PDB file of C-alpha atoms in Angstrom:
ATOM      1  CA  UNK A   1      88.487  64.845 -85.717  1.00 85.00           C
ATOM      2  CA  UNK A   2      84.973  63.542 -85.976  1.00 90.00           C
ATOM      3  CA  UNK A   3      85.449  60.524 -88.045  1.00 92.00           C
ATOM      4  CA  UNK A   4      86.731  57.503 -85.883  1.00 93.00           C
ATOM      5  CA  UNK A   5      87.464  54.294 -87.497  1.00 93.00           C
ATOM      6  CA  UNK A   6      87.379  51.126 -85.482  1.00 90.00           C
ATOM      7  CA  UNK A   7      87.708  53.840 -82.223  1.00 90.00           C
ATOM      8  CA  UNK A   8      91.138  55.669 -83.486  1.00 92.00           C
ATOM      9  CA  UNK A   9      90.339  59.310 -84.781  1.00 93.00           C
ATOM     10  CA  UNK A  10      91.109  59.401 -87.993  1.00 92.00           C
ATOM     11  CA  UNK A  11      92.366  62.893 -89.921  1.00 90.00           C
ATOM     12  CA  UNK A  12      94.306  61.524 -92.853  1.00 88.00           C
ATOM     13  CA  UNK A  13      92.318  62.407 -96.281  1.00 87.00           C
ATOM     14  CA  UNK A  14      92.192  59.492 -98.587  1.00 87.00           C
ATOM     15  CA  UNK A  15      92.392  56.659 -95.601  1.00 89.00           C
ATOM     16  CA  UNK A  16      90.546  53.643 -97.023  1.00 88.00           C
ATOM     17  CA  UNK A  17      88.520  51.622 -94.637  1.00 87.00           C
ATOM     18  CA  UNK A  18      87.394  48.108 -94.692  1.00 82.00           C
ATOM     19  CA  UNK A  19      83.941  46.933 -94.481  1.00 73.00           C
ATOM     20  CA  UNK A  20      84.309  44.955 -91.339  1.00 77.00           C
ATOM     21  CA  UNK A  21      85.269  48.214 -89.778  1.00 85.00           C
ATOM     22  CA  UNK A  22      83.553  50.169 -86.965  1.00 87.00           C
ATOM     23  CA  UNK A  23      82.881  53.409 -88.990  1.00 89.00           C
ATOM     24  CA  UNK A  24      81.244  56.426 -86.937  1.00 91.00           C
ATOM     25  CA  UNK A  25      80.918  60.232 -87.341  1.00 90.00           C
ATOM     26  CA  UNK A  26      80.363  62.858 -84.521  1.00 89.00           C
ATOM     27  CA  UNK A  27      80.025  59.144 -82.406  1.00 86.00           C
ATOM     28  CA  UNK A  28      77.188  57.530 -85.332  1.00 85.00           C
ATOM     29  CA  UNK A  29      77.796  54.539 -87.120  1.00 83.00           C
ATOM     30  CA  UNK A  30      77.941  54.498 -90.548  1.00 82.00           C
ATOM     31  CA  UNK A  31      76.473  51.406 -92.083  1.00 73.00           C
ATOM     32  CA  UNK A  32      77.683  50.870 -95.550  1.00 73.00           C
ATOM     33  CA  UNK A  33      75.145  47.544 -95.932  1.00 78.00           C
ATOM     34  CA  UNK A  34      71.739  47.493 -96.835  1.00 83.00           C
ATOM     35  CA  UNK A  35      69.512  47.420 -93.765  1.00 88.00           C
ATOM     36  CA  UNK A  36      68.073  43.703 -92.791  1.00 94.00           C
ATOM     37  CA  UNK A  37      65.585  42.889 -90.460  1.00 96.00           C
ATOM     38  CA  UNK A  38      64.758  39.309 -89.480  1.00 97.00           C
ATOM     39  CA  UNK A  39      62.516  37.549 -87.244  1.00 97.00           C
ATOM     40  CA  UNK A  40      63.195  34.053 -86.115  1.00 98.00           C
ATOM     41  CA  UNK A  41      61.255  31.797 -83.861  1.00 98.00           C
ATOM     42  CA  UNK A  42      63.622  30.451 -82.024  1.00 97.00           C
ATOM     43  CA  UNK A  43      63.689  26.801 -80.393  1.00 97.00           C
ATOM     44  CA  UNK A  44      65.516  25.576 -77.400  1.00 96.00           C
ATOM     45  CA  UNK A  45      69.063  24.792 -77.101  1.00 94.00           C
ATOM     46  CA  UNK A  46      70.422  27.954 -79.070  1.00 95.00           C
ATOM     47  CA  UNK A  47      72.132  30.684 -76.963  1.00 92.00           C
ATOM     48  CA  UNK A  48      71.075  34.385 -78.080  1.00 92.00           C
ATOM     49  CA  UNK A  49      75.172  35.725 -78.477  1.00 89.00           C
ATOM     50  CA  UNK A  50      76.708  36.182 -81.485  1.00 85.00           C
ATOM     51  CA  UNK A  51      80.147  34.865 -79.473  1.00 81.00           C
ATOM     52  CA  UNK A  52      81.395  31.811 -81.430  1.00 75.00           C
ATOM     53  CA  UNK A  53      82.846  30.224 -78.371  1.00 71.00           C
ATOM     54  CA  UNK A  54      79.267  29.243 -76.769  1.00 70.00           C
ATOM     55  CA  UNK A  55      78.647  26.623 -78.751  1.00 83.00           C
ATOM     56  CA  UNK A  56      74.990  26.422 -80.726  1.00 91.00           C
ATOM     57  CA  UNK A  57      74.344  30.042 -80.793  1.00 94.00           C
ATOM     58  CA  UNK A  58      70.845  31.875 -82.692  1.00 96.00           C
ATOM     59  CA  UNK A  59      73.335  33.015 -84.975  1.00 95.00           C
ATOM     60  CA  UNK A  60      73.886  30.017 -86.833  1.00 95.00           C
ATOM     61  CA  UNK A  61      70.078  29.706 -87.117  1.00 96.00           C
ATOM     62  CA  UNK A  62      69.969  33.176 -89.302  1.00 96.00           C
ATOM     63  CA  UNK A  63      73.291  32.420 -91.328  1.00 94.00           C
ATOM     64  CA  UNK A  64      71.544  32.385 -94.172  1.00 94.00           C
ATOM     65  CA  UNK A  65      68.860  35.023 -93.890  1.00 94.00           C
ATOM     66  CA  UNK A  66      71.075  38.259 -94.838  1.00 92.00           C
ATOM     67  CA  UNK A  67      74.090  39.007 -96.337  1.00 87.00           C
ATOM     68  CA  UNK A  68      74.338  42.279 -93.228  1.00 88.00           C
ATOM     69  CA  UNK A  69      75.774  41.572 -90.423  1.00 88.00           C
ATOM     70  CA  UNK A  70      72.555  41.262 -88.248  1.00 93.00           C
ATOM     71  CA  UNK A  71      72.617  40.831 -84.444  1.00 93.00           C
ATOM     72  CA  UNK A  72      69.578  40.075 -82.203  1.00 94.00           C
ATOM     73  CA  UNK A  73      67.513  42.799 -79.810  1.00 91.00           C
ATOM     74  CA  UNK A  74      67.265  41.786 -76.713  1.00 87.00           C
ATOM     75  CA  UNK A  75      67.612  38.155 -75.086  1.00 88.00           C
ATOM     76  CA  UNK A  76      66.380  34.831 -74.750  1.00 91.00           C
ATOM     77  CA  UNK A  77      67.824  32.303 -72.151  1.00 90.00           C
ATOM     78  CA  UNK A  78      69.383  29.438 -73.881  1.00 92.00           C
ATOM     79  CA  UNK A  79      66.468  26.865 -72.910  1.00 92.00           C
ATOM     80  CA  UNK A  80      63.798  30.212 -73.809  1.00 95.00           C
ATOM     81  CA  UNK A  81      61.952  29.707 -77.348  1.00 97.00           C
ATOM     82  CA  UNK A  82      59.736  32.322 -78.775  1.00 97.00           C
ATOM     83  CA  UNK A  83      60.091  35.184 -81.192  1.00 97.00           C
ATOM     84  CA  UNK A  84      63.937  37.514 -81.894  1.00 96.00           C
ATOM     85  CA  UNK A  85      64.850  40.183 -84.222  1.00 96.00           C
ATOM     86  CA  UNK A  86      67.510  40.563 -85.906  1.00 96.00           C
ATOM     87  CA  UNK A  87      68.623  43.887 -87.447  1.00 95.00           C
ATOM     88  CA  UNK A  88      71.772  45.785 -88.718  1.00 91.00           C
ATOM     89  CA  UNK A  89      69.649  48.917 -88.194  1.00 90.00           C
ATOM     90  CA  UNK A  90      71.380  50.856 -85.390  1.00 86.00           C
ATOM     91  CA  UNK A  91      68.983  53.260 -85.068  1.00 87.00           C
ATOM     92  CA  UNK A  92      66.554  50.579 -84.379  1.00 90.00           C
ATOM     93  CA  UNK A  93      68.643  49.036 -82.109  1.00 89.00           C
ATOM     94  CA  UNK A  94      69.068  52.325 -80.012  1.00 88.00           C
ATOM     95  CA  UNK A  95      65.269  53.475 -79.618  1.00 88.00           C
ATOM     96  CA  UNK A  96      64.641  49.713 -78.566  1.00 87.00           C
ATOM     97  CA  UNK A  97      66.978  49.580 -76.242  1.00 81.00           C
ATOM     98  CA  UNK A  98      66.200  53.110 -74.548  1.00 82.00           C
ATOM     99  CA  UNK A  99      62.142  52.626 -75.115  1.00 84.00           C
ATOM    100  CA  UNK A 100      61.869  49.076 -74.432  1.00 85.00           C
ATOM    101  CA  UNK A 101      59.249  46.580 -76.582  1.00 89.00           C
ATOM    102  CA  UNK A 102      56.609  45.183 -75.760  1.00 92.00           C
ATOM    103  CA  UNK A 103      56.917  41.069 -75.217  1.00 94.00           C
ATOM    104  CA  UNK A 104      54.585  38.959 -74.046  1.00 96.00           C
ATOM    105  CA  UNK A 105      55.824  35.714 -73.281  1.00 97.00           C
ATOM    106  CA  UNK A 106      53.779  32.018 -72.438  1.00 97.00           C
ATOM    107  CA  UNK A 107      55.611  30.817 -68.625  1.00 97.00           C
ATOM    108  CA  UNK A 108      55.124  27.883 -67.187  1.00 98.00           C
ATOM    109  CA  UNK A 109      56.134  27.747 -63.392  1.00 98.00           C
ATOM    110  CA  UNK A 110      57.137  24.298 -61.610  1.00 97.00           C
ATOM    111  CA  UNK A 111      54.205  25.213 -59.178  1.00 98.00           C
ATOM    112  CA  UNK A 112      50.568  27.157 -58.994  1.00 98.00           C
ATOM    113  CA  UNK A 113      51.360  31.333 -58.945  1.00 98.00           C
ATOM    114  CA  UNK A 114      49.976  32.658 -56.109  1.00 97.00           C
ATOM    115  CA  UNK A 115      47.509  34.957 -56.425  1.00 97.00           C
ATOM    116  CA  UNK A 116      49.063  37.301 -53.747  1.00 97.00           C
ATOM    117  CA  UNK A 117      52.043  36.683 -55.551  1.00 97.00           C
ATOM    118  CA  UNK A 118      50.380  37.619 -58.963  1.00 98.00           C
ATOM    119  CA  UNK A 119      48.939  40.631 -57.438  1.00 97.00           C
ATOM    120  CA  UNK A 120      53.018  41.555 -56.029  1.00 96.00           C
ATOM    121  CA  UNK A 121      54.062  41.227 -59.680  1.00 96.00           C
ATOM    122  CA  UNK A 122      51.085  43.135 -60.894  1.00 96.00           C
ATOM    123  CA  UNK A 123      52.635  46.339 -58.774  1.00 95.00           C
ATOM    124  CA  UNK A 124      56.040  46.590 -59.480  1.00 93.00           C
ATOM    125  CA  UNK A 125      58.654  44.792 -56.939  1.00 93.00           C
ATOM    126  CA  UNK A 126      62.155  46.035 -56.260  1.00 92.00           C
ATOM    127  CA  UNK A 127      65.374  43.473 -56.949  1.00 90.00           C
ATOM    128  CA  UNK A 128      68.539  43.449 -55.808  1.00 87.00           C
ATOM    129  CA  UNK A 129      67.896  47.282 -55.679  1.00 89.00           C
ATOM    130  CA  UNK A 130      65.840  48.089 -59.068  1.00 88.00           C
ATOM    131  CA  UNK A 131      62.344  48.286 -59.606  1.00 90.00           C
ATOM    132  CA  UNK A 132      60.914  46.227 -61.850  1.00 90.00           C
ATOM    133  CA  UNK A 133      57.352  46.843 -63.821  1.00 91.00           C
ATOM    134  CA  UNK A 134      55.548  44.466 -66.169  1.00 94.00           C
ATOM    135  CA  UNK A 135      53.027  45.630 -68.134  1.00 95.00           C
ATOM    136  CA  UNK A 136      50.746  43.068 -67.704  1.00 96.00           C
ATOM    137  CA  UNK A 137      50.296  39.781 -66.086  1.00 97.00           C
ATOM    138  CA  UNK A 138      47.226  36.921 -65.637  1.00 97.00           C
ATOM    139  CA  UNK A 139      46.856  33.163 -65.665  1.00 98.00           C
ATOM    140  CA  UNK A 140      46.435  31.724 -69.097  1.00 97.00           C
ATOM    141  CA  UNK A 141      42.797  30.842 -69.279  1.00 95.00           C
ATOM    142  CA  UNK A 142      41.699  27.302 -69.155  1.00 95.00           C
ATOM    143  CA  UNK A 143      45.281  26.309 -68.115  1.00 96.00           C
ATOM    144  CA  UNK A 144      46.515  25.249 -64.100  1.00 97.00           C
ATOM    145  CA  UNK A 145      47.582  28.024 -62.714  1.00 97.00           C
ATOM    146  CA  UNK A 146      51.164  27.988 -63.295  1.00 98.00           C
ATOM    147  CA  UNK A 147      50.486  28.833 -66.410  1.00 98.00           C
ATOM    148  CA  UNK A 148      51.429  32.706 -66.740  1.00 97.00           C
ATOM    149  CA  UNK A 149      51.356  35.267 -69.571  1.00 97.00           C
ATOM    150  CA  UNK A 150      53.210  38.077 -68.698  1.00 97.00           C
ATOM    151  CA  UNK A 151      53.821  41.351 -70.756  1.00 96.00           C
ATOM    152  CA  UNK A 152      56.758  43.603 -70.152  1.00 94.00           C
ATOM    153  CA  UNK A 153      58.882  46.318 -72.226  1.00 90.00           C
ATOM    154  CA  UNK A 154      62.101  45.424 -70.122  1.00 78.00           C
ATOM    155  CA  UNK A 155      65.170  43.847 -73.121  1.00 71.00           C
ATOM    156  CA  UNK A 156      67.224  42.020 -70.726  1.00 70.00           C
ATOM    157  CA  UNK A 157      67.623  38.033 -70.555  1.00 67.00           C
ATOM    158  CA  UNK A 158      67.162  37.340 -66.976  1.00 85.00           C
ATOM    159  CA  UNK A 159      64.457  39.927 -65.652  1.00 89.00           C
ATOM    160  CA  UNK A 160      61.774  37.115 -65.952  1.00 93.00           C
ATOM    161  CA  UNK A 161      63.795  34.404 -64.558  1.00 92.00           C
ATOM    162  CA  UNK A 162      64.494  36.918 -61.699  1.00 93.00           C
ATOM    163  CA  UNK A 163      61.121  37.865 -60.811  1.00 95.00           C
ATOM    164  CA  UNK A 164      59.715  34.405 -59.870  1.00 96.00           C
ATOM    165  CA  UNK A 165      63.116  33.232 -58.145  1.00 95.00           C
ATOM    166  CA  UNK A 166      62.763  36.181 -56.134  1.00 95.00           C
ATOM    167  CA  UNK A 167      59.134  34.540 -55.249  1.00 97.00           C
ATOM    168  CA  UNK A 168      60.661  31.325 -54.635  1.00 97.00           C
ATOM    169  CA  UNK A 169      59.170  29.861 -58.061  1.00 98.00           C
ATOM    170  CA  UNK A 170      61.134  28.031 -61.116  1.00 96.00           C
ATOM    171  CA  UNK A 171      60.798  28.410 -64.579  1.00 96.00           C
ATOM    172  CA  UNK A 172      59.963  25.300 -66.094  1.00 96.00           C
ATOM    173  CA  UNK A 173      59.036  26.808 -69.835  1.00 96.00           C
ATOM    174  CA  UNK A 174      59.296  30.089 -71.188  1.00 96.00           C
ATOM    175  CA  UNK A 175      58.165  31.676 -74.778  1.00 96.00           C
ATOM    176  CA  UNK A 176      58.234  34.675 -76.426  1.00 96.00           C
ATOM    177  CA  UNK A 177      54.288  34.527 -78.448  1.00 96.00           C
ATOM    178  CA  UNK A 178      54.626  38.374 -79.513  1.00 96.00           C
ATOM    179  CA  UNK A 179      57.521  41.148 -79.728  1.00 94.00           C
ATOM    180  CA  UNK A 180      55.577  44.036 -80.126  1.00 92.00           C
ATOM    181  CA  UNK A 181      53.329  44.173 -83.332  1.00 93.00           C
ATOM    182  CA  UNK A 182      54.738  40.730 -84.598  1.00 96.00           C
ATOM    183  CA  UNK A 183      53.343  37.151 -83.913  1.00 96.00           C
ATOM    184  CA  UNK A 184      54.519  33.573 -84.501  1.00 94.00           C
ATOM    185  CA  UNK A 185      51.825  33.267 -87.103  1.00 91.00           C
ATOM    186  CA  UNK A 186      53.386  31.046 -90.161  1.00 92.00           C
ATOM    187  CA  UNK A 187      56.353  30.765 -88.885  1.00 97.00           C
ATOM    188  CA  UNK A 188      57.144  27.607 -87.433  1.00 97.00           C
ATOM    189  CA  UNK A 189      59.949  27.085 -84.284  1.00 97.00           C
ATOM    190  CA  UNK A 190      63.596  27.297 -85.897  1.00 96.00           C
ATOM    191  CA  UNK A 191      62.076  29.201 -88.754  1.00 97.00           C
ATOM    192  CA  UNK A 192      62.833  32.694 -90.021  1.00 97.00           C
ATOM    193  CA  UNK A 193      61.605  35.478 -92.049  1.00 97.00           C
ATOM    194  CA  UNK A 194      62.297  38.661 -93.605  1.00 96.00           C
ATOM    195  CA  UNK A 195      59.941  40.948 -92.065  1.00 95.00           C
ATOM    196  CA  UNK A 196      57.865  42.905 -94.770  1.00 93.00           C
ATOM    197  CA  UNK A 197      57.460  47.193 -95.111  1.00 91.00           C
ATOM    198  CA  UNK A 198      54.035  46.988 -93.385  1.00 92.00           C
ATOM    199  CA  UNK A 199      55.526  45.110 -90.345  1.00 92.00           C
ATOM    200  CA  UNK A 200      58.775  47.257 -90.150  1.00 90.00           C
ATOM    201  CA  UNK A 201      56.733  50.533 -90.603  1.00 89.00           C
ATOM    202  CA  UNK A 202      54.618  49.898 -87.489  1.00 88.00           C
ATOM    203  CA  UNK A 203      58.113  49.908 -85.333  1.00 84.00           C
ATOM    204  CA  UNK A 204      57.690  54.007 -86.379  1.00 79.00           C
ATOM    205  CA  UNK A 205      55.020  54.416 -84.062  1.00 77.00           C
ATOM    206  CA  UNK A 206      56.386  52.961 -81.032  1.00 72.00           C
TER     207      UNK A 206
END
């Protein structure tokens, strides 16, 4: 009774399973492929879903990078660009998605950032009932000052977005420079990579 297949509780002995299905003991997933993990530096015009029916989707930019059946960690807005991971790694997935990673992302508002309003973001605000915390945030140096770089741990797509509409500011560009230990070094926008044992062993000590 601990083996489920595809949800349905299976206690035949013998029953053969296929490899597109949803295999999980005591409520684990059993991944009969070899684990994958791929970074991509994604450009505009590609939304992060793995849904067929939204057109141009990141997915069709890794088609060729694994033969797993990878799907990204957390989101970036269709227009976003900037660094994704791709994994088949469910562990991964699950102490990423509980922990949070580090992103810092490039922003470019359609007006100057406030410095009161900086300073608001600095401290945590509260939307639509939930605080949100970034871990850090300044104006990119040399730059006008809607120019932002802002660090935070939170996964979800629209948390950014949300903060400066909630401060009456839009997002005119946004991009992901760093996801936690990993850069956009050599890898050019629309580009991706298999990420080597030295880069996936730092993810251990997050």
């Amino acid at each position: 009774g601990l083996v489920t297949v595809t949800g349905k509780i299976i206690n035949e002995m013998g029953y053969k399973v296929q490899l597109e299905d949803d295999v999980r003991f005591d409520g684990r997933r059993l991944n009969p492929e070899p684990m994958s993990y791929v970074l991509l530096n994604k450009p505009k015009g590609f939304a992060t879903t793995t849904s067929e029916s939204k057109g141009s989707t990141v997915m069709d930019l890794v088609a060729n990078a694994s033969n797993s059946r990878i799907t990204p960690i957390g989101r970036l807005g269709r227009n976003a660009t900037g660094l994704l991971l791709f994994t088949n790694d469910d562990k991964l997935k699950e102490k990423l998605s509980k922990k949070g990673m580090e992103r810092l992302f490039h922003i470019e508002l359609d007006k100057n950032l406030k410095a009161a309003d900086l300073i608001r973001i600095k401290e945590g605000m509260t939307i639509a009932g939930k605080k949100i915390t970034v871990e850090e945030i300044s104006y990119v140096k040399d730059k006008p000052k809607k120019e932002i770089g802002i660090k935070i741990k939170h996964m979800g797509n629209s948390v950014i977005r949300d903060i400066f509409a909630d401060l009456d500011y839009d997002i005119v560009r946004l991009d992901c420079v760093t996801l936690a230990h990993l850069t956009k070094k050599d890898l050019p926008r629309g580009k991706w990579k298999i990420l080597t044992t030295e880069e996936l062993n730092l993810f251990s000590m997050l």
